[in-house]
Each structure stands twice: as structure tokens, then as C-alpha cells.
CSV table of N, CA and C in Angstrom, one decimal:
chain,number,residue,atom,x,y,z
A,18,MET,N,-50.8,-74.3,34.4
A,18,MET,CA,-50.4,-73.0,33.9
A,18,MET,C,-51.6,-72.0,34.0
A,19,PRO,N,-52.8,-72.4,33.6
A,19,PRO,CA,-53.9,-71.4,33.5
A,19,PRO,C,-54.2,-71.0,35.0
A,20,GLU,N,-54.0,-71.9,36.0
A,20,GLU,CA,-54.3,-71.5,37.4
A,20,GLU,C,-53.4,-70.3,37.9
A,21,ILE,N,-52.0,-70.4,37.4
A,21,ILE,CA,-51.1,-69.4,37.9
A,21,ILE,C,-51.6,-68.0,37.2
A,22,LEU,N,-52.1,-68.1,35.9
A,22,LEU,CA,-52.5,-66.8,35.3
A,22,LEU,C,-53.8,-66.3,36.0
A,23,LEU,N,-54.6,-67.3,36.3
A,23,LEU,CA,-55.8,-66.8,37.1
A,23,LEU,C,-55.6,-66.1,38.3
A,24,ILE,N,-54.6,-66.7,39.1
A,24,ILE,CA,-54.2,-66.1,40.3
A,24,ILE,C,-53.7,-64.8,40.2
A,25,CYS,N,-52.8,-64.6,39.1
A,25,CYS,CA,-52.2,-63.3,38.9
A,25,CYS,C,-53.3,-62.2,38.5
A,26,VAL,N,-54.3,-62.6,37.7
A,26,VAL,CA,-55.3,-61.6,37.3
A,26,VAL,C,-56.2,-61.4,38.6
A,27,LEU,N,-56.4,-62.3,39.5
A,27,LEU,CA,-57.2,-62.1,40.6
A,27,LEU,C,-56.5,-61.2,41.6
A,28,LEU,N,-55.2,-61.1,41.7
A,28,LEU,CA,-54.4,-60.2,42.6
A,28,LEU,C,-54.3,-58.8,42.1
A,29,ILE,N,-54.8,-58.6,40.9
A,29,ILE,CA,-54.6,-57.2,40.4
A,29,ILE,C,-55.2,-56.1,41.3
A,30,PRO,N,-56.5,-56.3,41.6
A,30,PRO,CA,-57.2,-55.2,42.6
A,30,PRO,C,-56.4,-55.1,43.9
A,31,GLN,N,-56.0,-56.2,44.4
A,31,GLN,CA,-55.3,-56.0,45.7
A,31,GLN,C,-53.9,-55.4,45.5
A,32,THR,N,-53.2,-55.6,44.5
A,32,THR,CA,-52.0,-54.9,44.3
A,32,THR,C,-52.1,-53.3,44.0
A,33,VAL,N,-53.2,-53.1,43.3
A,33,VAL,CA,-53.4,-51.7,42.9
A,33,VAL,C,-53.8,-51.0,44.2
A,34,ALA,N,-54.7,-51.6,45.1
A,34,ALA,CA,-55.0,-51.0,46.2
A,34,ALA,C,-53.8,-50.8,47.2
A,35,GLY,N,-53.0,-51.7,47.3
A,35,GLY,CA,-51.7,-51.6,48.2
A,35,GLY,C,-50.9,-50.5,47.6
A,36,VAL,N,-50.6,-50.4,46.3
A,36,VAL,CA,-49.7,-49.5,45.8
A,36,VAL,C,-50.4,-48.0,46.0
A,37,LEU,N,-51.6,-47.9,45.7
A,37,LEU,CA,-52.3,-46.7,45.8
A,37,LEU,C,-52.3,-46.2,47.3
A,38,ALA,N,-52.5,-47.1,48.2
A,38,ALA,CA,-52.4,-46.7,49.6
A,38,ALA,C,-51.0,-46.3,50.0
A,39,PHE,N,-49.9,-47.0,49.6
A,39,PHE,CA,-48.6,-46.6,49.9
A,39,PHE,C,-48.3,-45.3,49.2
A,40,SER,N,-48.7,-45.0,48.2
A,40,SER,CA,-48.4,-43.7,47.5
A,40,SER,C,-49.1,-42.6,48.3
A,41,MET,N,-50.2,-42.8,49.0
A,41,MET,CA,-50.8,-41.9,49.8
A,41,MET,C,-50.4,-41.8,51.2
A,42,GLY,N,-49.2,-42.6,51.6
A,42,GLY,CA,-48.6,-42.5,52.9
A,42,GLY,C,-49.4,-43.6,53.8
A,43,ARG,N,-50.1,-44.5,53.3
A,43,ARG,CA,-50.7,-45.5,54.2
A,43,ARG,C,-50.0,-46.8,54.1
A,44,SER,N,-50.5,-47.7,54.9
A,44,SER,CA,-49.8,-49.1,55.0
A,44,SER,C,-50.2,-49.9,53.8
A,45,PHE,N,-49.3,-50.4,53.0
A,45,PHE,CA,-49.4,-51.3,51.9
A,45,PHE,C,-50.2,-52.5,52.2
A,46,TRP,N,-49.6,-53.1,53.2
A,46,TRP,CA,-50.2,-54.5,53.6
A,46,TRP,C,-51.6,-54.5,54.2
A,47,PHE,N,-51.8,-53.4,54.9
A,47,PHE,CA,-53.1,-53.4,55.5
A,47,PHE,C,-54.2,-53.2,54.3
A,48,TRP,N,-53.9,-52.3,53.4
A,48,TRP,CA,-54.9,-52.2,52.4
A,48,TRP,C,-54.9,-53.3,51.3
A,49,PHE,N,-53.8,-54.0,51.2
A,49,PHE,CA,-53.8,-55.2,50.4
A,49,PHE,C,-54.7,-56.3,50.9
A,50,PHE,N,-54.7,-56.4,52.3
A,50,PHE,CA,-55.5,-57.5,52.8
A,50,PHE,C,-56.9,-57.1,53.0
A,51,ILE,N,-57.2,-55.8,53.2
A,51,ILE,CA,-58.5,-55.2,53.2
A,51,ILE,C,-59.2,-55.4,51.8
A,52,SER,N,-58.4,-55.3,50.7
A,52,SER,CA,-58.8,-55.5,49.5
A,52,SER,C,-59.2,-57.0,49.0
A,53,PHE,N,-58.8,-57.9,49.8
A,53,PHE,CA,-59.2,-59.3,49.6
A,53,PHE,C,-60.6,-59.4,50.1
A,54,LEU,N,-61.1,-58.7,51.1
A,54,LEU,CA,-62.5,-58.8,51.8
A,54,LEU,C,-63.3,-58.0,50.9
A,55,ILE,N,-63.0,-56.8,50.5
A,55,ILE,CA,-63.9,-56.0,49.7
A,55,ILE,C,-63.1,-55.3,48.7
A,56,PRO,N,-62.8,-56.1,47.5
A,56,PRO,CA,-61.9,-55.4,46.6
A,56,PRO,C,-62.1,-54.2,45.9
A,57,ILE,N,-63.5,-54.0,45.3
A,57,ILE,CA,-63.7,-52.8,44.5
A,57,ILE,C,-64.1,-51.7,45.6
A,58,ILE,N,-64.8,-52.0,46.6
A,58,ILE,CA,-65.1,-51.0,47.7
A,58,ILE,C,-63.8,-50.4,48.2
A,59,SER,N,-62.8,-51.1,48.5
A,59,SER,CA,-61.6,-50.6,49.1
A,59,SER,C,-60.9,-49.6,48.2
A,60,LEU,N,-61.0,-49.9,46.9
A,60,LEU,CA,-60.3,-49.0,45.9
A,60,LEU,C,-61.1,-47.6,45.9
A,61,ILE,N,-62.5,-47.8,46.0
A,61,ILE,CA,-63.3,-46.5,45.9
A,61,ILE,C,-63.0,-45.6,47.3
A,62,VAL,N,-62.9,-46.3,48.3
A,62,VAL,CA,-62.6,-45.7,49.7
A,62,VAL,C,-61.3,-44.9,49.6
A,63,LEU,N,-60.3,-45.7,49.0
A,63,LEU,CA,-59.0,-45.1,48.8
A,63,LEU,C,-59.0,-43.9,48.1
A,64,LEU,N,-59.6,-43.9,47.0
A,64,LEU,CA,-59.7,-42.7,46.1
A,64,LEU,C,-60.3,-41.5,46.7
A,65,PHE,N,-61.2,-41.7,47.7
A,65,PHE,CA,-61.8,-40.5,48.4
A,65,PHE,C,-61.1,-40.1,49.7
A,66,MET,N,-60.1,-40.8,50.1
A,66,MET,CA,-59.3,-40.5,51.3
A,66,MET,C,-58.4,-39.5,51.0
A,67,ASP,N,-58.1,-38.6,51.9
A,67,ASP,CA,-57.0,-37.6,51.8
A,67,ASP,C,-55.6,-38.2,52.0
A,68,ASP,N,-54.6,-37.5,51.3
A,68,ASP,CA,-53.2,-38.1,51.3
A,68,ASP,C,-52.7,-37.9,52.8
A,69,LYS,N,-51.9,-38.8,53.3
A,69,LYS,CA,-51.1,-38.5,54.5
A,69,LYS,C,-49.8,-38.3,54.2
A,70,GLY,N,-49.4,-37.4,53.3
A,70,GLY,CA,-48.1,-37.2,52.8
A,70,GLY,C,-47.0,-36.8,53.9
A,71,GLY,N,-47.5,-36.4,54.9
A,71,GLY,CA,-46.4,-36.0,56.0
A,71,GLY,C,-45.6,-34.8,55.8
A,72,THR,N,-46.1,-33.9,55.0
A,72,THR,CA,-45.3,-32.7,54.7
A,72,THR,C,-45.4,-31.8,55.9
A,73,ALA,N,-44.4,-31.0,56.2
A,73,ALA,CA,-44.3,-30.2,57.3
A,73,ALA,C,-45.2,-28.9,57.1
A,74,THR,N,-45.5,-28.5,55.8
A,74,THR,CA,-46.3,-27.4,55.6
A,74,THR,C,-47.8,-27.7,56.1
A,75,SER,N,-48.3,-28.9,56.1
A,75,SER,CA,-49.6,-29.1,56.4
A,75,SER,C,-49.9,-29.0,57.9
A,76,TYR,N,-48.9,-28.9,58.8
A,76,TYR,CA,-49.1,-28.8,60.2
A,76,TYR,C,-48.7,-27.4,60.7
A,77,GLU,N,-49.4,-27.0,61.6
A,77,GLU,CA,-49.2,-25.7,62.2
A,77,GLU,C,-48.3,-25.9,63.5
A,78,LEU,N,-47.2,-25.0,63.5
A,78,LEU,CA,-46.3,-25.1,64.7
A,78,LEU,C,-46.9,-24.8,65.9
A,79,ALA,N,-46.4,-25.4,67.0
A,79,ALA,CA,-47.0,-25.1,68.4
A,79,ALA,C,-46.4,-23.7,68.7
A,80,ASP,N,-47.1,-23.0,69.6
A,80,ASP,CA,-46.6,-21.6,70.0
A,80,ASP,C,-45.3,-21.6,70.5
A,81,HIS,N,-44.8,-22.5,71.4
A,81,HIS,CA,-43.6,-22.4,71.9
A,81,HIS,C,-42.5,-22.6,70.8
A,82,VAL,N,-42.8,-23.4,69.7
A,82,VAL,CA,-41.8,-23.6,68.7
A,82,VAL,C,-41.8,-22.5,67.8
A,83,ARG,N,-42.9,-21.8,67.6
A,83,ARG,CA,-42.8,-20.6,66.7
A,83,ARG,C,-42.1,-19.5,67.5
A,84,GLU,N,-42.2,-19.3,68.8
A,84,GLU,CA,-41.6,-18.3,69.6
A,84,GLU,C,-40.1,-18.6,69.5
A,85,ARG,N,-39.6,-19.9,69.6
A,85,ARG,CA,-38.3,-20.2,69.5
A,85,ARG,C,-37.6,-19.9,68.1
A,86,GLU,N,-38.5,-20.1,67.1
A,86,GLU,CA,-37.8,-19.8,65.8
A,86,GLU,C,-37.7,-18.3,65.7
A,87,LYS,N,-38.6,-17.5,66.2
A,87,LYS,CA,-38.5,-16.1,66.1
A,87,LYS,C,-37.3,-15.5,66.8
A,88,GLU,N,-36.9,-16.2,68.0
A,88,GLU,CA,-35.7,-15.8,68.8
A,88,GLU,C,-34.5,-16.1,68.1
A,89,THR,N,-34.4,-17.2,67.3
A,89,THR,CA,-33.2,-17.6,66.6
A,89,THR,C,-33.0,-16.7,65.4
A,90,LEU,N,-34.1,-16.0,64.9
A,90,LEU,CA,-33.9,-15.2,63.7
A,90,LEU,C,-33.3,-13.9,64.0
């Protein structure tokens, strides 16, 4: 029983890194496994990375798309 508790405690940094990465729009499993190699450093790197939210407002429209939108208005 203590072994299971120890494994659960040791998986906390990996799970936190995966959830944080997923909330930032990145791959949960990639950061989960990276965190096995470098647990604390991967969390620090994730904290300083920009969000990949995927919002349309963060991208500029191409010229031909912008012209098409003006024509339809």
C-alpha cells in the first residue's frame, strides 16, 4: 500500500505539467512524458511559454480574405 501512495505522489509533477500544457493548448501527453525526464524544469518552461489558445483574434487575415469580407459587407 505505501508503494501505491509513493507512486501517486511522484506522479504529481507530471500530471500538473500535462494539465497546464493542455490548458495552454499544447499536448498533454508530450509534456507529461517530458516531465518524467526533467520534472521541475519542464514546469518552469511551461510557465514562461505563451498560450496557443487558437483564438481568431490573434491572427491577421490574409489580404484576399480581407478583401472578400469587404465585398460581402
